[in-house]
PDB file of C-alpha atoms in Angstrom:
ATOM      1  CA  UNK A   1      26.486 -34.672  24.864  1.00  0.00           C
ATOM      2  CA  UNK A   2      23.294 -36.282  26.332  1.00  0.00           C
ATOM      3  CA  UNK A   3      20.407 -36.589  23.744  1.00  0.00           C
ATOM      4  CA  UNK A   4      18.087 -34.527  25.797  1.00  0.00           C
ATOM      5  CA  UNK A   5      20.729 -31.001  25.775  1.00  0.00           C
ATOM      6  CA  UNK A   6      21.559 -31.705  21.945  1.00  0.00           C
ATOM      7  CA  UNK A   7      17.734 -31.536  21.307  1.00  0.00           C
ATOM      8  CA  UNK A   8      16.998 -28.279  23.680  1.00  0.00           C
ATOM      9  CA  UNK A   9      20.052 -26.828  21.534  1.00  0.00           C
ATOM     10  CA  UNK A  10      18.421 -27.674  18.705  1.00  0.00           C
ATOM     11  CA  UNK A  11      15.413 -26.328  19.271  1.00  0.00           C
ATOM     12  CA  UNK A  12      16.633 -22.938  20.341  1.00  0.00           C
ATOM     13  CA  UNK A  13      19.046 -23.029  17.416  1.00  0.00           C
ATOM     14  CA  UNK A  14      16.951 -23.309  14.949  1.00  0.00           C
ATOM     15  CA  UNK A  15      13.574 -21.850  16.228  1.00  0.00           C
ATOM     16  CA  UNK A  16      13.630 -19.334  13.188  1.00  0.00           C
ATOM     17  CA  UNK A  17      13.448 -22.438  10.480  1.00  0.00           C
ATOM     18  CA  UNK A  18      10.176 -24.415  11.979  1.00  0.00           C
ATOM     19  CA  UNK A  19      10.445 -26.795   8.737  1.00  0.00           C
ATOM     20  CA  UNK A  20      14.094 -27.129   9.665  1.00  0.00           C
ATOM     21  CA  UNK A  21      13.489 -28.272  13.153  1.00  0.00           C
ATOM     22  CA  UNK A  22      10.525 -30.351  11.960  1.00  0.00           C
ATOM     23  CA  UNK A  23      13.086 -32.627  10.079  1.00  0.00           C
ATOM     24  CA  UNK A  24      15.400 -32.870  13.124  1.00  0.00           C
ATOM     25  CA  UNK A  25      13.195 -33.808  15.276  1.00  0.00           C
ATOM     26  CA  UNK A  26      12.014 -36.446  12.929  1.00  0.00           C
ATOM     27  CA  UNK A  27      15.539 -37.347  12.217  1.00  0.00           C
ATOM     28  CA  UNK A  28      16.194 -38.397  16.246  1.00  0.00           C
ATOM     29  CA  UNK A  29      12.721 -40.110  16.295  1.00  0.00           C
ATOM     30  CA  UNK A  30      13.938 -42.006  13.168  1.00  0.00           C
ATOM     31  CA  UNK A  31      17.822 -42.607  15.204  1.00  0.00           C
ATOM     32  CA  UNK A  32      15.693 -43.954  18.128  1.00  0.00           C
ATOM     33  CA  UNK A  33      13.482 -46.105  16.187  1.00  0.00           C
ATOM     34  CA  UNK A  34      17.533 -47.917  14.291  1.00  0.00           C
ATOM     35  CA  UNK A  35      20.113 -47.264  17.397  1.00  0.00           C
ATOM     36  CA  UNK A  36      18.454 -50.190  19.151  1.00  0.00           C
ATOM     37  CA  UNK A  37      18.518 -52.888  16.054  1.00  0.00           C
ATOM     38  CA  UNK A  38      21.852 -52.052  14.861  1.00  0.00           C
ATOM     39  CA  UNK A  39      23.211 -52.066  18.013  1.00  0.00           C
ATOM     40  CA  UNK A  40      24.035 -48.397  18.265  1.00  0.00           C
ATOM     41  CA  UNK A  41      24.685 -46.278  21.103  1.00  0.00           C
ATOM     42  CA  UNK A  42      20.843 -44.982  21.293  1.00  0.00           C
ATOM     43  CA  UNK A  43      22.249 -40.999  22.714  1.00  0.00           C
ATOM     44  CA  UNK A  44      24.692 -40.676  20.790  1.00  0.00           C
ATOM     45  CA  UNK A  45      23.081 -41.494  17.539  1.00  0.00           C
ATOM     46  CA  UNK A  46      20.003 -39.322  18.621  1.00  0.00           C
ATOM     47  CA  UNK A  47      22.246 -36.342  19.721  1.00  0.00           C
ATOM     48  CA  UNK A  48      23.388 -36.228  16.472  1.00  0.00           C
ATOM     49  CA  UNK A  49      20.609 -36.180  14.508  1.00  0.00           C
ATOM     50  CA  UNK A  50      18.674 -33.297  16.678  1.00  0.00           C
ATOM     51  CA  UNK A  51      22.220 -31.319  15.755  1.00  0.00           C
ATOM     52  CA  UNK A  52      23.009 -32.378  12.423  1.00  0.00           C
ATOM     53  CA  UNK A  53      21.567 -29.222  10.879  1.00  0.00           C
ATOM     54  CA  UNK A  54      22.139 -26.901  13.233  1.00  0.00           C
ATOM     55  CA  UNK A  55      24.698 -25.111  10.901  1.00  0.00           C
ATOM     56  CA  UNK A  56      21.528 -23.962   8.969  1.00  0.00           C
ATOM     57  CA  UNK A  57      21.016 -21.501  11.882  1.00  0.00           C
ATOM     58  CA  UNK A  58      21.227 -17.920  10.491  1.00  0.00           C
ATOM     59  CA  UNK A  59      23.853 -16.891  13.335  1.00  0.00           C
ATOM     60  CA  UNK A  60      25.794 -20.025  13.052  1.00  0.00           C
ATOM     61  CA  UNK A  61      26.017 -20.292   9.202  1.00  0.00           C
ATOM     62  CA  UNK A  62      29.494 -18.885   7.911  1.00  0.00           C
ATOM     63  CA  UNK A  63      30.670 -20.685   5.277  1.00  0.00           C
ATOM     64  CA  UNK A  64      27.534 -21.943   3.708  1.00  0.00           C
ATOM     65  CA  UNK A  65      28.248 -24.951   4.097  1.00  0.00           C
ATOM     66  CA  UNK A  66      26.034 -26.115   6.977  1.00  0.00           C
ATOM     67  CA  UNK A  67      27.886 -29.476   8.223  1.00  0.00           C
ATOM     68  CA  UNK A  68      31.424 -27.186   8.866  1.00  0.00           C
ATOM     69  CA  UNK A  69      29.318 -24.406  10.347  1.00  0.00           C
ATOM     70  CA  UNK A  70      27.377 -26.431  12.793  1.00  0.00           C
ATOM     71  CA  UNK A  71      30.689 -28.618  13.823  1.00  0.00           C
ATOM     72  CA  UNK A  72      32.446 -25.785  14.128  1.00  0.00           C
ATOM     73  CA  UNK A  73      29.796 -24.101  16.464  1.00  0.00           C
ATOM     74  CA  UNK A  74      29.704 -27.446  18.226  1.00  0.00           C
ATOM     75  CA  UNK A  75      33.117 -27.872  18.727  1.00  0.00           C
ATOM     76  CA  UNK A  76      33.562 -24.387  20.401  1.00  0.00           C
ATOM     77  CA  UNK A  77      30.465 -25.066  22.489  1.00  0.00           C
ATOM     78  CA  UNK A  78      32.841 -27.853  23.714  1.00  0.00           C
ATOM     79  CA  UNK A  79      30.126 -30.770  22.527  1.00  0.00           C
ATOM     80  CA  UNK A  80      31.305 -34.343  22.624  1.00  0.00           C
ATOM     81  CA  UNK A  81      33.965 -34.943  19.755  1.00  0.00           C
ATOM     82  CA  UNK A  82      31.782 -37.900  18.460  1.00  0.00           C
ATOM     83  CA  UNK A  83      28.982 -35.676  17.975  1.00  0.00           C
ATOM     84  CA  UNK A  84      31.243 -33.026  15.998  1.00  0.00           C
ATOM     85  CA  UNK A  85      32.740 -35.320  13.830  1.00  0.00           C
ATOM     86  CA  UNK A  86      28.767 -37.240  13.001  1.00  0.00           C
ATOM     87  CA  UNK A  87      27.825 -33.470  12.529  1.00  0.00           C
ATOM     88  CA  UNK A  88      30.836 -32.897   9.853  1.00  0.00           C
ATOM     89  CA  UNK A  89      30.510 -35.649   8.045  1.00  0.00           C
ATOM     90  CA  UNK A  90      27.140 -36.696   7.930  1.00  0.00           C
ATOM     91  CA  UNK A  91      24.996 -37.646   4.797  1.00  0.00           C
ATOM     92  CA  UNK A  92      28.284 -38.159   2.837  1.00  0.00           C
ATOM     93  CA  UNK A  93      29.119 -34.316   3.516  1.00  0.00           C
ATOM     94  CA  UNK A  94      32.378 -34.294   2.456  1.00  0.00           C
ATOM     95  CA  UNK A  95      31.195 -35.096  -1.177  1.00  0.00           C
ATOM     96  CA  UNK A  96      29.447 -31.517  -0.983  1.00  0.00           C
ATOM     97  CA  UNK A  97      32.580 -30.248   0.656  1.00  0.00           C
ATOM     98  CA  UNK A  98      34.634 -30.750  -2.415  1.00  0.00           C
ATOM     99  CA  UNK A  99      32.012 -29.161  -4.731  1.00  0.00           C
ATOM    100  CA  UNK A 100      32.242 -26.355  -2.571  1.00  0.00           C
ATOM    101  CA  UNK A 101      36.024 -26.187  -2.017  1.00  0.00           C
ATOM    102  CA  UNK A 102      35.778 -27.189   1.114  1.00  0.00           C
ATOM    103  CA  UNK A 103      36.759 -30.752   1.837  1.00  0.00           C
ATOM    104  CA  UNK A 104      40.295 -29.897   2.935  1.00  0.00           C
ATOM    105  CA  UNK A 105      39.234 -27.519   5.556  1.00  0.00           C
ATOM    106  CA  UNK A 106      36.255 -29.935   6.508  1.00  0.00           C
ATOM    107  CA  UNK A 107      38.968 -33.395   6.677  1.00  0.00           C
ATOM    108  CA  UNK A 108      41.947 -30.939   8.553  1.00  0.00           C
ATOM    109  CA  UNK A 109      39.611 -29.759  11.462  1.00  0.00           C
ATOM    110  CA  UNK A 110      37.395 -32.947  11.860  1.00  0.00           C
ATOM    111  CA  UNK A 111      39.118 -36.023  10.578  1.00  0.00           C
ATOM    112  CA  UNK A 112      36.865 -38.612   9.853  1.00  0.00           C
ATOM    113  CA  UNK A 113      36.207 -41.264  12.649  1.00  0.00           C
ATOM    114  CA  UNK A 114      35.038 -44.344  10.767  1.00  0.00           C
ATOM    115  CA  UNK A 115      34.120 -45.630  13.978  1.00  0.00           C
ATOM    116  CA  UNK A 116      31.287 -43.828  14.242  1.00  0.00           C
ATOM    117  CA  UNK A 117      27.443 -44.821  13.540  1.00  0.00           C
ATOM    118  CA  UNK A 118      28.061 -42.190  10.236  1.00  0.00           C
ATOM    119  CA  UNK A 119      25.748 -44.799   8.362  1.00  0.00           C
ATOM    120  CA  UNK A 120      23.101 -45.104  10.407  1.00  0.00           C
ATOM    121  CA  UNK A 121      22.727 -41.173  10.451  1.00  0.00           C
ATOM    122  CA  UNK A 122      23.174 -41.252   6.813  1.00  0.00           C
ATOM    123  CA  UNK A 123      20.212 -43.740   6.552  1.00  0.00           C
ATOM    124  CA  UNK A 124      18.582 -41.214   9.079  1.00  0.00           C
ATOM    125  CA  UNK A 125      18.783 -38.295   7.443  1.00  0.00           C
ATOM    126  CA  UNK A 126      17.966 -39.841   3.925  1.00  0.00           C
ATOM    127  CA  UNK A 127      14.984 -41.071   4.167  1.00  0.00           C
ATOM    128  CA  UNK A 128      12.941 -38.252   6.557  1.00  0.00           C
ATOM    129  CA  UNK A 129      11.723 -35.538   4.391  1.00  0.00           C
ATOM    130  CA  UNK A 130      11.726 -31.557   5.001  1.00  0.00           C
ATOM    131  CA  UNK A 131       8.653 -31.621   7.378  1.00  0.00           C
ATOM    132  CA  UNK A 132       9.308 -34.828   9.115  1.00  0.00           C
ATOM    133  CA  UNK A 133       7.634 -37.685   7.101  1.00  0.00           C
ATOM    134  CA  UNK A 134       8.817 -40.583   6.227  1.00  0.00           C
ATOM    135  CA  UNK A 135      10.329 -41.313   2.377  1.00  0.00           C
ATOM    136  CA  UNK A 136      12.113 -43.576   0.785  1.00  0.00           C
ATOM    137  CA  UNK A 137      16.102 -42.248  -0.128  1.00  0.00           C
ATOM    138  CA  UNK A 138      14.895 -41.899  -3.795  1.00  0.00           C
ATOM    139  CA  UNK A 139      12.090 -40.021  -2.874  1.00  0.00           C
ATOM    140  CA  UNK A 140      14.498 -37.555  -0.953  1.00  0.00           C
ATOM    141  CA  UNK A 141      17.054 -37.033  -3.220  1.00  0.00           C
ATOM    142  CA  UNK A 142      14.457 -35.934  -5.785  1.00  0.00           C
ATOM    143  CA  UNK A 143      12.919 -33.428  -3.068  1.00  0.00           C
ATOM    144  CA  UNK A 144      16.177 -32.309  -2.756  1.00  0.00           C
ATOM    145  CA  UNK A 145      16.941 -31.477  -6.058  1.00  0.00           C
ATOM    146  CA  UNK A 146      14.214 -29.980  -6.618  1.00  0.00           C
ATOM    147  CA  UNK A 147      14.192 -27.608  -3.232  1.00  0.00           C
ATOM    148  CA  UNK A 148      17.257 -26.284  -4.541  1.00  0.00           C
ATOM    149  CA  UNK A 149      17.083 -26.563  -8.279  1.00  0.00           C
ATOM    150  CA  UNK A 150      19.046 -28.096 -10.801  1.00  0.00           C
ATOM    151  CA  UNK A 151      21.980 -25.313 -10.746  1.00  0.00           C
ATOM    152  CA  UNK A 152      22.239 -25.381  -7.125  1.00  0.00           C
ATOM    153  CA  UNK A 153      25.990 -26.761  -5.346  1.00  0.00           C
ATOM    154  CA  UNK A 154      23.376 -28.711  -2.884  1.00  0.00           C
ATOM    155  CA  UNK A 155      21.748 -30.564  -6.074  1.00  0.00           C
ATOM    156  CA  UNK A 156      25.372 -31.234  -7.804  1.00  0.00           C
ATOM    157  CA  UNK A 157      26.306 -32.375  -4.450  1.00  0.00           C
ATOM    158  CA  UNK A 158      23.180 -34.903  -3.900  1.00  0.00           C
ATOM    159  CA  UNK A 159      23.514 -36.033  -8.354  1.00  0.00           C
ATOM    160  CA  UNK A 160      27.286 -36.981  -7.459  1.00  0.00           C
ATOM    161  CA  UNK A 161      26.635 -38.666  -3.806  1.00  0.00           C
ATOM    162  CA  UNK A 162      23.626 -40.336  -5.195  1.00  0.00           C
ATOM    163  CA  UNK A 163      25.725 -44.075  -5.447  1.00  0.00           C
ATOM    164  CA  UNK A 164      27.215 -43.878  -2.125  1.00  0.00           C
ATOM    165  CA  UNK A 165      23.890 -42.256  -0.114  1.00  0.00           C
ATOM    166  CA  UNK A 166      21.406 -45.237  -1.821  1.00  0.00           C
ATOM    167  CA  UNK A 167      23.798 -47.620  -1.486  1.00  0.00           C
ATOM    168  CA  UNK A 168      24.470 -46.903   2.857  1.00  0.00           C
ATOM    169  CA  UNK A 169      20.702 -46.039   3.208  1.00  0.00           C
ATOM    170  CA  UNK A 170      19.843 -50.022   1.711  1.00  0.00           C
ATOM    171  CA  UNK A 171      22.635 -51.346   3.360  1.00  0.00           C
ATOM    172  CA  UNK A 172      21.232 -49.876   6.928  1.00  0.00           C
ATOM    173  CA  UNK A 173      18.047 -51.155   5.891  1.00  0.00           C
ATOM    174  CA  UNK A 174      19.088 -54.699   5.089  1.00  0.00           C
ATOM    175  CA  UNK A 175      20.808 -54.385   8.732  1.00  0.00           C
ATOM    176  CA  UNK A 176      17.340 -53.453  10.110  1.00  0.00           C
ATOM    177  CA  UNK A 177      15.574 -55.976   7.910  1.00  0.00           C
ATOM    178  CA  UNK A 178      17.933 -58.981   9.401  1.00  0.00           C
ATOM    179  CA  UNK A 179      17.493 -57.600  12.771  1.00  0.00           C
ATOM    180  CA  UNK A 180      13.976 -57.558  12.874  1.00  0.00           C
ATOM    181  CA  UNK A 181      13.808 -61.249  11.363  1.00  0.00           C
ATOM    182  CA  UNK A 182      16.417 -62.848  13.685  1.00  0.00           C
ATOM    183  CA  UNK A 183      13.791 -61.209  16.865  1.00  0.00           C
ATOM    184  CA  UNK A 184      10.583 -63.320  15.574  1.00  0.00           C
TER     185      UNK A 184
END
């Protein structure tokens, strides 16, 4: 799925959630600004991160869960499997899955492609806020919690996938760090 349909799907997807589509759109600036650096496919990284959320959509969301939902939509829009499976999994989603009894139904239909730029969307994701600005990863994860409030599955979800989000989001940025020194 070219970059430029992904976003137009987007857009349309979630035009009822402004704030929503703010962060997207930030999100696939953000994908542009890393694909290049870490030597990422620049489309399909930014096609992923206009659609990560796109389970969020009122008409798409079924489960709740918004990463199933939206890969599920995708898949029976007949998007690019690479696309699906960054949508599934991204942000460490199947950490979430399995605090919502979901992670067998989320690993059955979309097995996880660990050849995927996962990380990079992870990094992404993780450190663009709600309306689009920039934050560092500890910054969002305390947004987050408190969005959704200490009780929340979202905030149990983001206090148990704390190590392995901080940890990927400094690891992508040590990647973009060496990258940026080895071009001067």
């Amino acid at each position: 799925m070219k970059a430029e349909l992904a976003a137009e799907m987007a857009r349309e997807c979630l035009a009822a959630l402004p704030q929503r589509r703010a962060h997207v759109a930030a999100v696939a600036d953000r994908a542009l600004d890393v694909a290049g650096p870490l030597g990422l496919e620049g489309d399909l990284l930014e096609a992923a991160a206009w659609l990560h959320d796109i389970g969020y959509s009122p008409p798409i969301a079924v489960t709740g869960f918004h990463p199933l939902d939206g890969a599920r939509y995708l898949r029976a829009a007949g998007a690019d499997k690479r696309v699906v499976n960054l949508v599934a999994h991204h942000s460490h989603a199947v950490v979430e899955a399995e605090e919502r009894g979901l992670a067998k139904n989320l690993l059955v239909e979309f097995p996880y492609d660990d050849t995927l730029p996962h990380d990079a969307l992870c990094y992404c994701d993780m450190t663009t806020g709600p309306d689009g600005q920039r934050m560092t990863v500890q910054d969002r994860l305390v947004e987050i919690r408190e969005r959704y409030g200490p009780d929340d599955v979202v905030s149990r979800f983001i206090t148990k996938a704390e190590p392995v989000i901080v940890e990927t989001v400094e690891r992508i940025a040590g990647r973009l760090d060496a990258s940026v020194a080895q071009s001067k």
